mmCIF file of C-alpha atoms in Angstrom:
data_model
loop_
_atom_site.group_PDB
_atom_site.id
_atom_site.type_symbol
_atom_site.label_atom_id
_atom_site.label_comp_id
_atom_site.label_asym_id
_atom_site.label_seq_id
_atom_site.Cartn_x
_atom_site.Cartn_y
_atom_site.Cartn_z
ATOM 1 C CA UNK F 1 -51.279 -18.236 -21.807
ATOM 2 C CA UNK F 2 -52.384 -22.129 -20.416
ATOM 3 C CA UNK F 3 -50.712 -24.248 -17.245
ATOM 4 C CA UNK F 4 -49.190 -26.357 -20.028
ATOM 5 C CA UNK F 5 -48.339 -23.965 -22.492
ATOM 6 C CA UNK F 6 -45.774 -22.927 -19.553
ATOM 7 C CA UNK F 7 -45.409 -26.345 -18.746
ATOM 8 C CA UNK F 8 -43.804 -27.387 -22.593
ATOM 9 C CA UNK F 9 -42.265 -23.305 -22.532
ATOM 10 C CA UNK F 10 -40.376 -24.954 -19.424
ATOM 11 C CA UNK F 11 -39.603 -28.229 -21.510
ATOM 12 C CA UNK F 12 -38.250 -26.255 -24.315
ATOM 13 C CA UNK F 13 -35.472 -25.042 -22.554
ATOM 14 C CA UNK F 14 -34.591 -28.194 -21.009
ATOM 15 C CA UNK F 15 -34.993 -29.042 -24.959
ATOM 16 C CA UNK F 16 -31.980 -26.459 -26.315
ATOM 17 C CA UNK F 17 -29.811 -27.274 -23.243
ATOM 18 C CA UNK F 18 -30.035 -30.964 -24.962
ATOM 19 C CA UNK F 19 -29.454 -30.147 -28.383
ATOM 20 C CA UNK F 20 -27.138 -27.061 -28.061
ATOM 21 C CA UNK F 21 -24.688 -30.105 -26.078
ATOM 22 C CA UNK F 22 -25.235 -31.868 -28.818
ATOM 23 C CA UNK F 23 -26.751 -35.068 -26.424
ATOM 24 C CA UNK F 24 -28.486 -37.685 -29.139
ATOM 25 C CA UNK F 25 -32.102 -36.686 -28.947
ATOM 26 C CA UNK F 26 -32.625 -40.824 -28.167
ATOM 27 C CA UNK F 27 -30.813 -40.450 -25.015
ATOM 28 C CA UNK F 28 -33.423 -41.414 -22.312
ATOM 29 C CA UNK F 29 -33.710 -38.143 -20.523
ATOM 30 C CA UNK F 30 -34.074 -36.297 -23.993
ATOM 31 C CA UNK F 31 -36.729 -39.032 -24.774
ATOM 32 C CA UNK F 32 -38.797 -38.144 -21.340
ATOM 33 C CA UNK F 33 -38.517 -34.823 -22.309
ATOM 34 C CA UNK F 34 -39.618 -35.236 -25.954
ATOM 35 C CA UNK F 35 -42.318 -37.086 -24.483
ATOM 36 C CA UNK F 36 -43.991 -34.660 -21.978
ATOM 37 C CA UNK F 37 -43.830 -32.268 -24.895
ATOM 38 C CA UNK F 38 -45.689 -34.559 -27.424
ATOM 39 C CA UNK F 39 -48.143 -35.136 -23.686
ATOM 40 C CA UNK F 40 -48.809 -31.842 -23.968
ATOM 41 C CA UNK F 41 -49.044 -30.712 -27.732
ATOM 42 C CA UNK F 42 -52.308 -32.608 -27.327
ATOM 43 C CA UNK F 43 -53.967 -30.416 -24.218
ATOM 44 C CA UNK F 44 -53.107 -27.417 -26.190
ATOM 45 C CA UNK F 45 -55.385 -25.452 -28.293
ATOM 46 C CA UNK F 46 -55.234 -24.024 -31.930
ATOM 47 C CA UNK F 47 -54.009 -20.109 -31.180
ATOM 48 C CA UNK F 48 -51.487 -22.050 -28.439
ATOM 49 C CA UNK F 49 -49.843 -24.286 -31.453
ATOM 50 C CA UNK F 50 -49.542 -20.592 -33.708
ATOM 51 C CA UNK F 51 -46.924 -19.070 -30.755
ATOM 52 C CA UNK F 52 -45.036 -22.496 -30.471
ATOM 53 C CA UNK F 53 -44.607 -22.611 -34.353
ATOM 54 C CA UNK F 54 -43.918 -18.271 -34.430
ATOM 55 C CA UNK F 55 -41.788 -18.497 -31.170
ATOM 56 C CA UNK F 56 -40.007 -22.150 -30.232
ATOM 57 C CA UNK F 57 -37.631 -23.251 -32.309
ATOM 58 C CA UNK F 58 -35.889 -26.551 -30.466
ATOM 59 C CA UNK F 59 -39.617 -28.070 -30.623
ATOM 60 C CA UNK F 60 -39.624 -28.234 -34.293
ATOM 61 C CA UNK F 61 -36.007 -29.886 -34.453
ATOM 62 C CA UNK F 62 -38.130 -33.200 -33.034
ATOM 63 C CA UNK F 63 -41.390 -32.821 -32.872
ATOM 64 C CA UNK F 64 -44.024 -32.447 -35.558
ATOM 65 C CA UNK F 65 -46.247 -29.466 -34.069
ATOM 66 C CA UNK F 66 -48.608 -29.742 -37.639
ATOM 67 C CA UNK F 67 -49.533 -32.181 -36.461
ATOM 68 C CA UNK F 68 -51.883 -30.941 -33.792
ATOM 69 C CA UNK F 69 -54.164 -28.895 -34.553
ATOM 70 C CA UNK F 70 -57.516 -29.860 -34.389
ATOM 71 C CA UNK F 71 -61.094 -28.357 -35.999
ATOM 72 C CA UNK F 72 -61.808 -24.502 -35.988
ATOM 73 C CA UNK F 73 -65.128 -24.970 -33.768
ATOM 74 C CA UNK F 74 -67.546 -22.537 -33.740
ATOM 75 C CA UNK F 75 -71.117 -22.712 -31.592
ATOM 76 C CA UNK F 76 -74.106 -22.783 -34.861
ATOM 77 C CA UNK F 77 -76.860 -22.352 -32.630
ATOM 78 C CA UNK F 78 -75.515 -19.507 -31.672
ATOM 79 C CA UNK F 79 -73.854 -18.113 -34.581
ATOM 80 C CA UNK F 80 -77.786 -18.193 -35.634
ATOM 81 C CA UNK F 81 -79.382 -16.923 -32.805
ATOM 82 C CA UNK F 82 -76.914 -13.623 -32.691
ATOM 83 C CA UNK F 83 -76.840 -13.515 -36.078
ATOM 84 C CA UNK F 84 -73.422 -13.416 -36.579
ATOM 85 C CA UNK F 85 -72.097 -14.444 -39.745
ATOM 86 C CA UNK F 86 -69.976 -12.179 -41.393
ATOM 87 C CA UNK F 87 -68.572 -12.209 -37.466
ATOM 88 C CA UNK F 88 -67.198 -15.139 -37.433
ATOM 89 C CA UNK F 89 -66.222 -15.235 -41.200
ATOM 90 C CA UNK F 90 -63.969 -12.327 -40.395
ATOM 91 C CA UNK F 91 -62.715 -14.513 -36.769
ATOM 92 C CA UNK F 92 -62.077 -17.649 -39.211
ATOM 93 C CA UNK F 93 -60.548 -15.335 -41.836
ATOM 94 C CA UNK F 94 -57.586 -13.816 -38.847
ATOM 95 C CA UNK F 95 -57.468 -17.322 -38.123
ATOM 96 C CA UNK F 96 -55.985 -18.545 -41.928
ATOM 97 C CA UNK F 97 -53.533 -15.580 -41.788
ATOM 98 C CA UNK F 98 -51.828 -16.351 -38.120
ATOM 99 C CA UNK F 99 -51.030 -20.085 -39.834
ATOM 100 C CA UNK F 100 -50.231 -18.705 -43.348
ATOM 101 C CA UNK F 101 -47.863 -16.190 -40.727
ATOM 102 C CA UNK F 102 -46.241 -19.309 -38.556
ATOM 103 C CA UNK F 103 -46.369 -22.470 -41.641
ATOM 104 C CA UNK F 104 -43.130 -22.616 -43.265
ATOM 105 C CA UNK F 105 -43.706 -23.092 -46.604
ATOM 106 C CA UNK F 106 -47.674 -22.877 -48.810
ATOM 107 C CA UNK F 107 -47.492 -27.111 -48.158
ATOM 108 C CA UNK F 108 -47.346 -26.583 -44.313
ATOM 109 C CA UNK F 109 -50.116 -24.297 -44.657
ATOM 110 C CA UNK F 110 -52.670 -26.489 -46.415
ATOM 111 C CA UNK F 111 -52.023 -29.124 -44.091
ATOM 112 C CA UNK F 112 -52.639 -26.787 -41.310
ATOM 113 C CA UNK F 113 -55.843 -25.574 -42.833
ATOM 114 C CA UNK F 114 -56.809 -28.929 -43.684
ATOM 115 C CA UNK F 115 -56.548 -30.143 -39.582
ATOM 116 C CA UNK F 116 -58.606 -27.547 -38.997
ATOM 117 C CA UNK F 117 -61.487 -27.675 -41.496
ATOM 118 C CA UNK F 118 -60.750 -23.846 -42.437
ATOM 119 C CA UNK F 119 -63.151 -24.805 -45.430
ATOM 120 C CA UNK F 120 -66.044 -26.312 -44.601
ATOM 121 C CA UNK F 121 -66.102 -23.928 -41.678
ATOM 122 C CA UNK F 122 -65.838 -20.909 -44.383
ATOM 123 C CA UNK F 123 -68.077 -22.833 -46.432
ATOM 124 C CA UNK F 124 -70.843 -23.481 -43.761
ATOM 125 C CA UNK F 125 -70.219 -19.651 -42.831
ATOM 126 C CA UNK F 126 -71.060 -18.600 -46.296
ATOM 127 C CA UNK F 127 -73.721 -21.106 -47.064
ATOM 128 C CA UNK F 128 -76.010 -19.045 -44.131
ATOM 129 C CA UNK F 129 -74.184 -15.351 -44.517
ATOM 130 C CA UNK F 130 -76.667 -13.064 -46.465
ATOM 131 C CA UNK F 131 -75.782 -11.852 -49.451
ATOM 132 C CA UNK F 132 -75.910 -7.995 -47.859
ATOM 133 C CA UNK F 133 -72.628 -8.919 -45.633
ATOM 134 C CA UNK F 134 -71.151 -10.626 -48.208
ATOM 135 C CA UNK F 135 -71.263 -7.736 -50.092
ATOM 136 C CA UNK F 136 -69.989 -6.170 -47.554
ATOM 137 C CA UNK F 137 -67.180 -7.778 -47.401
ATOM 138 C CA UNK F 138 -66.096 -8.334 -50.892
ATOM 139 C CA UNK F 139 -65.984 -4.465 -50.663
ATOM 140 C CA UNK F 140 -64.465 -4.341 -47.761
ATOM 141 C CA UNK F 141 -61.484 -6.190 -49.759
ATOM 142 C CA UNK F 142 -58.782 -4.840 -52.670
ATOM 143 C CA UNK F 143 -58.082 -8.748 -53.819
ATOM 144 C CA UNK F 144 -60.383 -9.421 -56.979
ATOM 145 C CA UNK F 145 -59.433 -13.377 -55.861
ATOM 146 C CA UNK F 146 -61.457 -12.993 -53.033
ATOM 147 C CA UNK F 147 -63.787 -10.843 -54.164
ATOM 148 C CA UNK F 148 -64.697 -13.437 -56.737
ATOM 149 C CA UNK F 149 -64.888 -16.536 -54.256
ATOM 150 C CA UNK F 150 -67.262 -14.103 -52.614
ATOM 151 C CA UNK F 151 -69.035 -13.592 -55.060
ATOM 152 C CA UNK F 152 -69.162 -16.832 -56.010
ATOM 153 C CA UNK F 153 -71.519 -18.164 -52.533
ATOM 154 C CA UNK F 154 -74.429 -15.171 -53.328
ATOM 155 C CA UNK F 155 -77.778 -16.438 -53.510
ATOM 156 C CA UNK F 156 -79.640 -16.411 -56.746
#
């Protein structure tokens, strides 16, 4: 857990006190708490944002946490050297599932996926993945829609 996330957790407790006492969010002290949380949200990573969406209640009432997600980053050079396209694709899939878990609706899920640019990252990985790896991924799933999606990426 980063220092910034710890600070956000502390600030959420302060924010909770204001909101539970039904103090207006436009109160100067409350505004400062919200401003500090916003600044810290810019500095944390996507996994920590998911943690906030899953575990914190009061921040969501005053801040759109989804807007702070960043593009999903991969090290293309390292992936190419290690030929770890399949493993990276699995990690991306796990990340997308975590987004689904923390999203309150389909629109928020799609918005976060779009902010993180997961479609382009997945496309890059699948484009560079071998047919054998794609077939292995397809055999690991029972979901026919997912299998068809993978089969579309087989090279001729």
